[in-house]
Coordinates of C-alpha atoms in Angstrom, one line a residue:
D1 CA -0.8 -19.4 11.1
E2 CA -2.4 -19.2 14.8
S3 CA -3.2 -15.5 13.8
G4 CA -5.6 -16.2 10.9
N5 CA -3.2 -15.0 8.4
V6 CA -2.7 -16.5 5.2
G7 CA 0.2 -16.9 3.3
I8 CA 0.9 -17.7 -0.6
G9 CA 4.5 -18.0 -1.1
T10 CA 5.4 -17.5 2.5
A11 CA 5.4 -19.4 5.8
S12 CA 5.3 -16.1 8.0
P13 CA 2.0 -14.0 6.7
S14 CA 2.4 -10.7 8.2
T15 CA -1.2 -9.4 6.8
L16 CA -4.7 -11.4 6.7
L17 CA -3.8 -12.0 3.1
H18 CA -0.1 -12.3 2.4
V19 CA 1.1 -12.8 -1.1
Q20 CA 4.8 -13.5 -2.0
S21 CA 7.2 -14.7 -5.0
D22 CA 10.8 -14.8 -4.6
S23 CA 11.2 -14.8 -8.4
A24 CA 12.4 -11.5 -10.3
D25 CA 9.9 -10.0 -12.9
V26 CA 6.8 -12.4 -12.6
E27 CA 2.9 -11.3 -11.8
V28 CA 3.2 -12.0 -7.9
A29 CA -0.9 -11.9 -7.7
R30 CA -3.8 -11.8 -10.3
F31 CA -7.7 -11.3 -9.3
A32 CA -9.4 -12.0 -12.4
A33 CA -13.5 -12.7 -13.7
A34 CA -12.6 -14.8 -16.6
G35 CA -14.9 -13.8 -19.7
G36 CA -17.9 -16.3 -21.2
A37 CA -17.8 -18.0 -24.5
G38 CA -18.1 -16.3 -27.9
G39 CA -17.8 -12.6 -28.1
V40 CA -16.8 -11.8 -24.5
Q41 CA -14.3 -14.4 -24.2
G42 CA -11.5 -11.9 -21.9
K43 CA -11.1 -11.3 -18.0
A44 CA -11.3 -8.3 -16.1
Y45 CA -7.9 -8.6 -13.7
I46 CA -6.1 -6.5 -11.1
G47 CA -2.1 -7.4 -11.3
I48 CA 0.7 -6.7 -8.5
D49 CA 3.7 -7.7 -9.6
R50 CA 7.0 -7.4 -7.7
Y51 CA 9.1 -4.9 -9.6
G52 CA 7.2 -3.2 -12.3
G53 CA 8.6 -2.8 -15.5
A54 CA 7.7 -2.9 -19.5
T55 CA 5.5 -6.6 -19.1
Y56 CA 4.3 -6.3 -15.5
P57 CA 3.8 -2.7 -14.4
G58 CA 4.2 -2.7 -10.8
V59 CA 0.1 -2.2 -10.1
R60 CA -2.4 -2.5 -12.9
I61 CA -6.0 -2.9 -13.5
G62 CA -7.6 -3.5 -16.7
A63 CA -9.3 -5.9 -19.3
E64 CA -7.8 -8.7 -21.7
E65 CA -10.1 -9.8 -24.5
I66 CA -9.1 -12.6 -26.8
D67 CA -12.0 -11.8 -29.4
A68 CA -10.9 -9.2 -31.1
S69 CA -14.2 -8.2 -32.5
D70 CA -15.2 -7.2 -29.2
S71 CA -12.4 -5.7 -26.9
R72 CA -14.0 -2.7 -25.4
H73 CA -13.8 -2.6 -21.6
D74 CA -14.0 0.5 -19.3
F75 CA -12.3 1.1 -16.3
V76 CA -14.5 3.0 -13.7
I77 CA -14.5 4.2 -10.0
Q78 CA -17.5 4.0 -8.4
T79 CA -18.6 5.1 -4.8
N80 CA -21.5 5.7 -2.4
G81 CA -22.0 9.3 -1.3
V82 CA -25.2 8.1 0.8
N83 CA -25.6 6.0 4.0
S84 CA -28.1 3.6 2.8
D85 CA -27.5 0.2 0.9
T86 CA -28.4 1.7 -2.7
L87 CA -25.8 0.8 -5.5
P88 CA -22.6 3.1 -5.8
T89 CA -22.5 5.6 -8.7
T90 CA -19.5 6.2 -11.2
K91 CA -17.8 9.2 -10.2
M92 CA -14.7 8.8 -12.8
V93 CA -14.0 6.2 -15.5
V94 CA -11.2 5.7 -18.4
R95 CA -12.6 4.6 -21.5
Y96 CA -11.7 1.6 -23.8
N97 CA -10.7 4.8 -26.2
G98 CA -8.7 6.6 -23.6
N99 CA -10.6 9.4 -22.8
V100 CA -11.0 10.5 -19.2
G101 CA -14.4 11.3 -17.4
I102 CA -14.2 12.9 -14.0
G103 CA -18.0 13.3 -12.8
T104 CA -19.4 11.8 -16.4
D105 CA -19.4 8.3 -17.6
S106 CA -19.5 9.3 -21.1
P107 CA -16.3 11.5 -21.7
V108 CA -16.3 13.0 -25.4
Q109 CA -12.6 14.6 -24.9
N110 CA -9.1 13.0 -23.5
L111 CA -10.3 14.7 -20.3
H112 CA -14.0 15.3 -19.3
I113 CA -14.9 16.9 -16.1
G114 CA -18.5 17.0 -15.3
G115 CA -20.0 18.7 -12.4
G116 CA -23.1 17.0 -11.9
G117 CA -25.0 19.6 -11.0
S118 CA -25.3 23.6 -12.2
T119 CA -21.5 24.4 -11.9
A120 CA -18.3 22.0 -12.5
Y121 CA -14.6 23.6 -11.5
Q122 CA -10.7 22.7 -11.6
K123 CA -9.2 23.6 -8.2
F124 CA -5.0 24.2 -8.6
T125 CA -3.2 24.6 -5.4
N126 CA 0.3 24.4 -4.4
D127 CA 2.2 24.6 -1.1
A128 CA 2.9 28.2 -1.4
V129 CA -0.9 28.9 -1.3
G130 CA -2.2 25.9 0.9
N131 CA -5.5 23.6 0.3
T132 CA -8.5 24.9 1.6
I133 CA -11.4 26.4 -0.7
N134 CA -10.0 29.9 -0.7
D135 CA -6.6 29.0 -1.7
G136 CA -5.2 28.9 -5.5
V137 CA -6.9 29.0 -8.4
S138 CA -10.2 27.3 -10.1
L139 CA -11.1 27.4 -13.7
G140 CA -15.0 26.1 -14.3
I141 CA -18.6 26.9 -15.6
D142 CA -20.9 29.3 -13.3
A143 CA -24.3 28.3 -12.7
D144 CA -25.0 31.2 -16.0
G145 CA -22.8 28.6 -18.1
D146 CA -19.7 31.2 -18.0
F147 CA -16.5 30.0 -18.2
V148 CA -14.4 31.4 -15.0
I149 CA -10.8 31.9 -14.0
N150 CA -10.5 32.6 -10.3
N151 CA -7.2 33.3 -8.7
A152 CA -8.0 33.6 -5.0
E153 CA -4.5 34.5 -4.3
A154 CA -3.4 38.6 -4.1
K155 CA -1.3 37.4 -7.7
E156 CA -1.5 38.0 -11.3
I157 CA -3.0 36.0 -14.2
R158 CA -0.8 35.8 -16.9
L159 CA -1.3 34.9 -20.8
Y160 CA 1.8 33.4 -22.5
T161 CA 2.5 32.6 -26.4
S162 CA 5.6 31.2 -27.2
D163 CA 6.9 31.1 -24.1
T164 CA 6.7 34.8 -23.9
Q165 CA 4.0 36.9 -21.4
R166 CA 1.8 38.7 -23.7
F167 CA -1.4 39.5 -21.4
T168 CA -1.9 40.0 -17.6
I169 CA -4.2 40.7 -15.5
Q170 CA -2.9 42.1 -11.6
S171 CA -4.5 41.8 -8.5
G172 CA -6.0 45.0 -8.2
G173 CA -7.2 45.1 -11.7
N174 CA -4.9 46.5 -14.0
V175 CA -4.4 45.1 -17.2
G176 CA -1.4 44.9 -19.5
I177 CA -1.4 43.5 -23.2
G178 CA 2.1 43.8 -24.3
T179 CA 3.4 44.5 -21.4
T180 CA 4.2 42.6 -17.7
A181 CA 3.6 45.5 -15.5
P182 CA 0.7 47.8 -16.4
G183 CA 0.4 51.1 -14.9
Q184 CA -3.3 51.8 -15.3
L185 CA -6.8 50.0 -15.8
L186 CA -5.8 48.8 -19.3
D187 CA -2.2 49.3 -20.9
V188 CA -1.6 48.4 -24.1

């Protein structure tokens, strides 16, 4: 149009590239790189569907491989943390086998978090506790290799089995085993 927008399937594009389909349950757009000959015949793609569903999920990023002898493809998210023309590095990977790595590009479990330095932590917050570094609960590995559970809130840490609370650490330091309200430093 006169503003420089390009429309495919529409005469009134509202963005620089506007792709539209009026057909139900069809893939609206696919950006793909075709594979080569021989063992690498598949293609990588980003697909966008109008409705989403079992056949065409709403948005998907993936790879199709025609030759079953070599069907391994990873999905990576890369960023560049420095202000230069260096290549971005992988920050997250979904391996061909389903393992997900954050901070590592070689995950060995379903979810593998690597710190990329001397520590690696996971942070859990919700609307009740806030979202700063001083809120919520952290789980991780410190610089000495110790496993750390840190509840930054003045709340308990509880362990359950069979949906029953078995172990309690109160915010004041009392520990209860078999009791949910320990009255002394160690209450069994």
